Amino acid sequence: AVLFQVPIMFTSTQTTSITTPVSLGDGVLLIFTEDDPSDYILGVKEPHDPPTTSYLEPSHAVALIGYNPFQESPCNTRNYKNPIDNTSVNIVHNKNTDNEVKFSINQDGSLSVIAPKGVDYKTTKFSIDCEEFELNASTKASTRSPLISQNGK
């Protein structure tokens, strides 16, 4: 059944949110609040009596995304084009496609990014402080700047 106007729970605080696209057919777990949550959904956060005395109605549903059978589990490495390490924090988008993007924070303290269509940074400052830097470009490398300074050999 398709339920409309069901709040979806994402990881979200007052300062940070992680959202994902949710499509028809994605697995969700429905939780039903005991009392009518409509005032809270509309923004009433202080303690209040529920607006109705309805009990466990479909309008009381909240959806938790990612409720999937084992074969569709995010821990199942077969669901990805690129290998994932279940000891890492992995953010993967466009799973198991040629456009799969993977961002991994690894247990060894390293960071890995796979982005088949490129990575674009827009910022006012980009600083790299490292012991070793390597750039490999198979077709083109360019630098554009009104001022370039170089130290070392």
JSON list of C-alpha atoms in Angstrom, two decimals:
[
{"chain": "A", "resi": 1, "resn": "ALA", "atom": "CA", "xyz": [0.00, 0.00, 0.00]},
{"chain": "A", "resi": 2, "resn": "VAL", "atom": "CA", "xyz": [1.12, 3.55, -0.68]},
{"chain": "A", "resi": 3, "resn": "LEU", "atom": "CA", "xyz": [0.81, 5.91, 2.25]},
{"chain": "A", "resi": 4, "resn": "PHE", "atom": "CA", "xyz": [0.93, 9.64, 1.62]},
{"chain": "A", "resi": 5, "resn": "GLN", "atom": "CA", "xyz": [2.08, 12.40, 3.97]},
{"chain": "A", "resi": 6, "resn": "VAL", "atom": "CA", "xyz": [4.01, 10.03, 6.23]},
{"chain": "A", "resi": 7, "resn": "PRO", "atom": "CA", "xyz": [7.01, 11.73, 7.87]},
{"chain": "A", "resi": 8, "resn": "ILE", "atom": "CA", "xyz": [10.29, 10.01, 6.99]},
{"chain": "A", "resi": 9, "resn": "MET", "atom": "CA", "xyz": [12.98, 9.82, 9.65]},
{"chain": "A", "resi": 10, "resn": "PHE", "atom": "CA", "xyz": [16.46, 10.82, 8.54]},
{"chain": "A", "resi": 11, "resn": "THR", "atom": "CA", "xyz": [19.53, 11.40, 10.66]},
{"chain": "A", "resi": 12, "resn": "SER", "atom": "CA", "xyz": [19.00, 15.05, 11.50]},
{"chain": "A", "resi": 13, "resn": "THR", "atom": "CA", "xyz": [19.76, 17.51, 14.29]},
{"chain": "A", "resi": 14, "resn": "GLN", "atom": "CA", "xyz": [19.41, 21.29, 14.57]},
{"chain": "A", "resi": 15, "resn": "THR", "atom": "CA", "xyz": [22.75, 21.75, 12.78]},
{"chain": "A", "resi": 16, "resn": "THR", "atom": "CA", "xyz": [23.24, 18.69, 10.56]},
{"chain": "A", "resi": 17, "resn": "SER", "atom": "CA", "xyz": [21.18, 16.46, 8.27]},
{"chain": "A", "resi": 18, "resn": "ILE", "atom": "CA", "xyz": [21.91, 13.45, 6.12]},
{"chain": "A", "resi": 19, "resn": "THR", "atom": "CA", "xyz": [19.17, 12.88, 3.58]},
{"chain": "A", "resi": 20, "resn": "THR", "atom": "CA", "xyz": [18.76, 10.30, 0.84]},
{"chain": "A", "resi": 21, "resn": "PRO", "atom": "CA", "xyz": [16.40, 9.99, -2.08]},
{"chain": "A", "resi": 22, "resn": "VAL", "atom": "CA", "xyz": [13.42, 7.77, -1.23]},
{"chain": "A", "resi": 23, "resn": "SER", "atom": "CA", "xyz": [11.53, 6.15, -4.08]},
{"chain": "A", "resi": 24, "resn": "LEU", "atom": "CA", "xyz": [8.42, 4.04, -4.44]},
{"chain": "A", "resi": 25, "resn": "GLY", "atom": "CA", "xyz": [9.42, 0.48, -3.58]},
{"chain": "A", "resi": 26, "resn": "ASP", "atom": "CA", "xyz": [12.15, 1.40, -1.08]},
{"chain": "A", "resi": 27, "resn": "GLY", "atom": "CA", "xyz": [11.91, -0.52, 2.18]},
{"chain": "A", "resi": 28, "resn": "VAL", "atom": "CA", "xyz": [10.58, 1.37, 5.18]},
{"chain": "A", "resi": 29, "resn": "LEU", "atom": "CA", "xyz": [9.53, 0.33, 8.63]},
{"chain": "A", "resi": 30, "resn": "LEU", "atom": "CA", "xyz": [6.36, 2.05, 9.80]},
{"chain": "A", "resi": 31, "resn": "ILE", "atom": "CA", "xyz": [6.06, 2.98, 13.43]},
{"chain": "A", "resi": 32, "resn": "PHE", "atom": "CA", "xyz": [2.73, 4.20, 14.72]},
{"chain": "A", "resi": 33, "resn": "THR", "atom": "CA", "xyz": [2.57, 6.73, 17.51]},
{"chain": "A", "resi": 34, "resn": "GLU", "atom": "CA", "xyz": [0.01, 6.02, 20.17]},
{"chain": "A", "resi": 35, "resn": "ASP", "atom": "CA", "xyz": [-1.45, 9.53, 20.04]},
{"chain": "A", "resi": 36, "resn": "ASP", "atom": "CA", "xyz": [-2.22, 11.90, 17.18]},
{"chain": "A", "resi": 37, "resn": "PRO", "atom": "CA", "xyz": [1.14, 13.52, 16.19]},
{"chain": "A", "resi": 38, "resn": "SER", "atom": "CA", "xyz": [-0.31, 16.12, 13.81]},
{"chain": "A", "resi": 39, "resn": "ASP", "atom": "CA", "xyz": [0.40, 19.17, 16.01]},
{"chain": "A", "resi": 40, "resn": "TYR", "atom": "CA", "xyz": [4.01, 18.06, 16.50]},
{"chain": "A", "resi": 41, "resn": "ILE", "atom": "CA", "xyz": [4.41, 17.46, 12.75]},
{"chain": "A", "resi": 42, "resn": "LEU", "atom": "CA", "xyz": [3.19, 21.03, 12.19]},
{"chain": "A", "resi": 43, "resn": "GLY", "atom": "CA", "xyz": [5.86, 22.35, 14.58]},
{"chain": "A", "resi": 44, "resn": "VAL", "atom": "CA", "xyz": [4.35, 22.35, 18.08]},
{"chain": "A", "resi": 45, "resn": "LYS", "atom": "CA", "xyz": [7.28, 21.07, 20.16]},
{"chain": "A", "resi": 46, "resn": "GLU", "atom": "CA", "xyz": [6.25, 22.06, 23.67]},
{"chain": "A", "resi": 47, "resn": "PRO", "atom": "CA", "xyz": [4.16, 19.60, 25.71]},
{"chain": "A", "resi": 48, "resn": "HIS", "atom": "CA", "xyz": [0.52, 19.59, 24.62]},
{"chain": "A", "resi": 49, "resn": "ASP", "atom": "CA", "xyz": [-2.53, 17.39, 24.59]},
{"chain": "A", "resi": 50, "resn": "PRO", "atom": "CA", "xyz": [-3.12, 15.53, 21.30]},
{"chain": "A", "resi": 51, "resn": "PRO", "atom": "CA", "xyz": [-5.62, 17.33, 19.03]},
{"chain": "A", "resi": 52, "resn": "THR", "atom": "CA", "xyz": [-7.77, 14.19, 18.69]},
{"chain": "A", "resi": 53, "resn": "THR", "atom": "CA", "xyz": [-8.37, 11.06, 20.73]},
{"chain": "A", "resi": 54, "resn": "SER", "atom": "CA", "xyz": [-7.72, 8.78, 17.76]},
{"chain": "A", "resi": 55, "resn": "TYR", "atom": "CA", "xyz": [-5.63, 5.72, 18.53]},
{"chain": "A", "resi": 56, "resn": "LEU", "atom": "CA", "xyz": [-3.09, 4.03, 16.21]},
{"chain": "A", "resi": 57, "resn": "GLU", "atom": "CA", "xyz": [-4.51, 5.55, 13.03]},
{"chain": "A", "resi": 58, "resn": "PRO", "atom": "CA", "xyz": [-2.70, 5.43, 9.65]},
{"chain": "A", "resi": 59, "resn": "SER", "atom": "CA", "xyz": [-2.14, 9.18, 10.07]},
{"chain": "A", "resi": 60, "resn": "HIS", "atom": "CA", "xyz": [0.03, 8.33, 13.10]},
{"chain": "A", "resi": 61, "resn": "ALA", "atom": "CA", "xyz": [2.66, 6.57, 10.95]},
{"chain": "A", "resi": 62, "resn": "VAL", "atom": "CA", "xyz": [6.34, 7.52, 10.83]},
{"chain": "A", "resi": 63, "resn": "ALA", "atom": "CA", "xyz": [8.62, 5.81, 8.29]},
{"chain": "A", "resi": 64, "resn": "LEU", "atom": "CA", "xyz": [12.14, 4.62, 9.09]},
{"chain": "A", "resi": 65, "resn": "ILE", "atom": "CA", "xyz": [13.99, 4.18, 5.80]},
{"chain": "A", "resi": 66, "resn": "GLY", "atom": "CA", "xyz": [16.23, 1.24, 5.01]},
{"chain": "A", "resi": 67, "resn": "TYR", "atom": "CA", "xyz": [14.14, -1.67, 6.27]},
{"chain": "A", "resi": 68, "resn": "ASN", "atom": "CA", "xyz": [15.21, -4.31, 3.75]},
{"chain": "A", "resi": 69, "resn": "PRO", "atom": "CA", "xyz": [15.42, -8.08, 3.37]},
{"chain": "A", "resi": 70, "resn": "PHE", "atom": "CA", "xyz": [18.89, -9.58, 3.94]},
{"chain": "A", "resi": 71, "resn": "GLN", "atom": "CA", "xyz": [19.75, -9.75, 0.22]},
{"chain": "A", "resi": 72, "resn": "GLU", "atom": "CA", "xyz": [19.18, -5.96, -0.08]},
{"chain": "A", "resi": 73, "resn": "SER", "atom": "CA", "xyz": [21.05, -5.14, 3.13]},
{"chain": "A", "resi": 74, "resn": "PRO", "atom": "CA", "xyz": [23.50, -2.22, 2.99]},
{"chain": "A", "resi": 75, "resn": "CYS", "atom": "CA", "xyz": [26.03, -4.62, 4.60]},
{"chain": "A", "resi": 76, "resn": "ASN", "atom": "CA", "xyz": [25.77, -7.05, 1.66]},
{"chain": "A", "resi": 77, "resn": "THR", "atom": "CA", "xyz": [28.85, -6.28, -0.45]},
{"chain": "A", "resi": 78, "resn": "ARG", "atom": "CA", "xyz": [27.13, -7.75, -3.55]},
{"chain": "A", "resi": 79, "resn": "ASN", "atom": "CA", "xyz": [24.87, -4.67, -3.63]},
{"chain": "A", "resi": 80, "resn": "TYR", "atom": "CA", "xyz": [27.74, -2.41, -4.75]},
{"chain": "A", "resi": 81, "resn": "LYS", "atom": "CA", "xyz": [29.82, -1.99, -7.89]},
{"chain": "A", "resi": 82, "resn": "ASN", "atom": "CA", "xyz": [32.87, -0.90, -5.89]},
{"chain": "A", "resi": 83, "resn": "PRO", "atom": "CA", "xyz": [34.12, -2.97, -2.96]},
{"chain": "A", "resi": 84, "resn": "ILE", "atom": "CA", "xyz": [33.13, -1.75, 0.50]},
{"chain": "A", "resi": 85, "resn": "ASP", "atom": "CA", "xyz": [34.69, -2.53, 3.84]},
{"chain": "A", "resi": 86, "resn": "ASN", "atom": "CA", "xyz": [32.10, -3.06, 6.57]},
{"chain": "A", "resi": 87, "resn": "THR", "atom": "CA", "xyz": [34.60, -1.75, 9.14]},
{"chain": "A", "resi": 88, "resn": "SER", "atom": "CA", "xyz": [34.50, 1.67, 7.43]},
{"chain": "A", "resi": 89, "resn": "VAL", "atom": "CA", "xyz": [31.86, 4.40, 7.41]},
{"chain": "A", "resi": 90, "resn": "ASN", "atom": "CA", "xyz": [30.58, 4.22, 3.82]},
{"chain": "A", "resi": 91, "resn": "ILE", "atom": "CA", "xyz": [28.32, 6.64, 2.00]},
{"chain": "A", "resi": 92, "resn": "VAL", "atom": "CA", "xyz": [27.38, 5.20, -1.38]},
{"chain": "A", "resi": 93, "resn": "HIS", "atom": "CA", "xyz": [25.07, 6.75, -3.97]},
{"chain": "A", "resi": 94, "resn": "ASN", "atom": "CA", "xyz": [23.82, 5.25, -7.26]},
{"chain": "A", "resi": 95, "resn": "LYS", "atom": "CA", "xyz": [24.50, 1.79, -5.85]},
{"chain": "A", "resi": 96, "resn": "ASN", "atom": "CA", "xyz": [25.61, -0.94, -8.25]},
{"chain": "A", "resi": 97, "resn": "THR", "atom": "CA", "xyz": [25.63, 1.33, -11.33]},
{"chain": "A", "resi": 98, "resn": "ASP", "atom": "CA", "xyz": [28.35, 2.82, -13.52]},
{"chain": "A", "resi": 99, "resn": "ASN", "atom": "CA", "xyz": [27.73, 6.12, -11.66]},
{"chain": "A", "resi": 100, "resn": "GLU", "atom": "CA", "xyz": [28.29, 4.64, -8.19]},
{"chain": "A", "resi": 101, "resn": "VAL", "atom": "CA", "xyz": [29.98, 7.19, -5.93]},
{"chain": "A", "resi": 102, "resn": "LYS", "atom": "CA", "xyz": [31.63, 5.94, -2.74]},
{"chain": "A", "resi": 103, "resn": "PHE", "atom": "CA", "xyz": [32.93, 7.98, 0.17]},
{"chain": "A", "resi": 104, "resn": "SER", "atom": "CA", "xyz": [34.63, 5.90, 2.88]},
{"chain": "A", "resi": 105, "resn": "ILE", "atom": "CA", "xyz": [36.08, 6.92, 6.23]},
{"chain": "A", "resi": 106, "resn": "ASN", "atom": "CA", "xyz": [38.35, 3.99, 6.95]},
{"chain": "A", "resi": 107, "resn": "GLN", "atom": "CA", "xyz": [39.29, 2.36, 10.22]},
{"chain": "A", "resi": 108, "resn": "ASP", "atom": "CA", "xyz": [43.00, 3.03, 9.55]},
{"chain": "A", "resi": 109, "resn": "GLY", "atom": "CA", "xyz": [42.36, 6.80, 9.54]},
{"chain": "A", "resi": 110, "resn": "SER", "atom": "CA", "xyz": [42.36, 7.21, 5.76]},
{"chain": "A", "resi": 111, "resn": "LEU", "atom": "CA", "xyz": [39.65, 8.63, 3.55]},
{"chain": "A", "resi": 112, "resn": "SER", "atom": "CA", "xyz": [38.72, 7.09, 0.19]},
{"chain": "A", "resi": 113, "resn": "VAL", "atom": "CA", "xyz": [36.58, 8.61, -2.56]},
{"chain": "A", "resi": 114, "resn": "ILE", "atom": "CA", "xyz": [35.48, 7.02, -5.82]},
{"chain": "A", "resi": 115, "resn": "ALA", "atom": "CA", "xyz": [33.63, 9.41, -8.13]},
{"chain": "A", "resi": 116, "resn": "PRO", "atom": "CA", "xyz": [33.50, 8.16, -11.73]},
{"chain": "A", "resi": 117, "resn": "LYS", "atom": "CA", "xyz": [32.28, 11.50, -13.14]},
{"chain": "A", "resi": 118, "resn": "GLY", "atom": "CA", "xyz": [34.70, 13.72, -11.18]},
{"chain": "A", "resi": 119, "resn": "VAL", "atom": "CA", "xyz": [34.97, 15.76, -8.01]},
{"chain": "A", "resi": 120, "resn": "ASP", "atom": "CA", "xyz": [34.35, 19.51, -7.96]},
{"chain": "A", "resi": 121, "resn": "TYR", "atom": "CA", "xyz": [35.37, 21.74, -5.05]},
{"chain": "A", "resi": 122, "resn": "LYS", "atom": "CA", "xyz": [34.18, 25.30, -4.64]},
{"chain": "A", "resi": 123, "resn": "THR", "atom": "CA", "xyz": [35.63, 27.11, -1.68]},
{"chain": "A", "resi": 124, "resn": "THR", "atom": "CA", "xyz": [37.44, 30.31, -0.77]},
{"chain": "A", "resi": 125, "resn": "LYS", "atom": "CA", "xyz": [40.48, 28.40, 0.51]},
{"chain": "A", "resi": 126, "resn": "PHE", "atom": "CA", "xyz": [41.85, 24.92, -0.11]},
{"chain": "A", "resi": 127, "resn": "SER", "atom": "CA", "xyz": [44.90, 23.91, 1.90]},
{"chain": "A", "resi": 128, "resn": "ILE", "atom": "CA", "xyz": [46.91, 20.70, 1.73]},
{"chain": "A", "resi": 129, "resn": "ASP", "atom": "CA", "xyz": [49.50, 19.99, 4.41]},
{"chain": "A", "resi": 130, "resn": "CYS", "atom": "CA", "xyz": [51.13, 16.62, 3.81]},
{"chain": "A", "resi": 131, "resn": "GLU", "atom": "CA", "xyz": [54.43, 14.76, 3.71]},
{"chain": "A", "resi": 132, "resn": "GLU", "atom": "CA", "xyz": [53.90, 13.45, 0.20]},
{"chain": "A", "resi": 133, "resn": "PHE", "atom": "CA", "xyz": [51.73, 14.58, -2.70]},
{"chain": "A", "resi": 134, "resn": "GLU", "atom": "CA", "xyz": [51.25, 12.72, -5.97]},
{"chain": "A", "resi": 135, "resn": "LEU", "atom": "CA", "xyz": [49.21, 13.75, -8.98]},
{"chain": "A", "resi": 136, "resn": "ASN", "atom": "CA", "xyz": [48.64, 11.36, -11.89]},
{"chain": "A", "resi": 137, "resn": "ALA", "atom": "CA", "xyz": [46.77, 12.71, -14.91]},
{"chain": "A", "resi": 138, "resn": "SER", "atom": "CA", "xyz": [46.50, 10.45, -17.96]},
{"chain": "A", "resi": 139, "resn": "THR", "atom": "CA", "xyz": [45.19, 13.07, -20.40]},
{"chain": "A", "resi": 140, "resn": "LYS", "atom": "CA", "xyz": [45.50, 16.63, -19.06]},
{"chain": "A", "resi": 141, "resn": "ALA", "atom": "CA", "xyz": [46.64, 18.68, -16.06]},
{"chain": "A", "resi": 142, "resn": "SER", "atom": "CA", "xyz": [46.33, 22.44, -15.79]},
{"chain": "A", "resi": 143, "resn": "THR", "atom": "CA", "xyz": [46.74, 25.17, -13.19]},
{"chain": "A", "resi": 144, "resn": "ARG", "atom": "CA", "xyz": [45.30, 28.65, -13.57]},
{"chain": "A", "resi": 145, "resn": "SER", "atom": "CA", "xyz": [46.27, 31.36, -11.12]},
{"chain": "A", "resi": 146, "resn": "PRO", "atom": "CA", "xyz": [47.35, 35.02, -11.23]},
{"chain": "A", "resi": 147, "resn": "LEU", "atom": "CA", "xyz": [50.24, 34.14, -8.86]},
{"chain": "A", "resi": 148, "resn": "ILE", "atom": "CA", "xyz": [52.07, 30.85, -8.34]},
{"chain": "A", "resi": 149, "resn": "SER", "atom": "CA", "xyz": [54.92, 30.43, -5.86]},
{"chain": "A", "resi": 150, "resn": "GLN", "atom": "CA", "xyz": [57.05, 27.34, -5.47]},
{"chain": "A", "resi": 151, "resn": "ASN", "atom": "CA", "xyz": [59.44, 26.21, -2.74]},
{"chain": "A", "resi": 152, "resn": "GLY", "atom": "CA", "xyz": [61.81, 23.26, -2.73]},
{"chain": "A", "resi": 153, "resn": "LYS", "atom": "CA", "xyz": [63.70, 21.51, -5.49]}
]
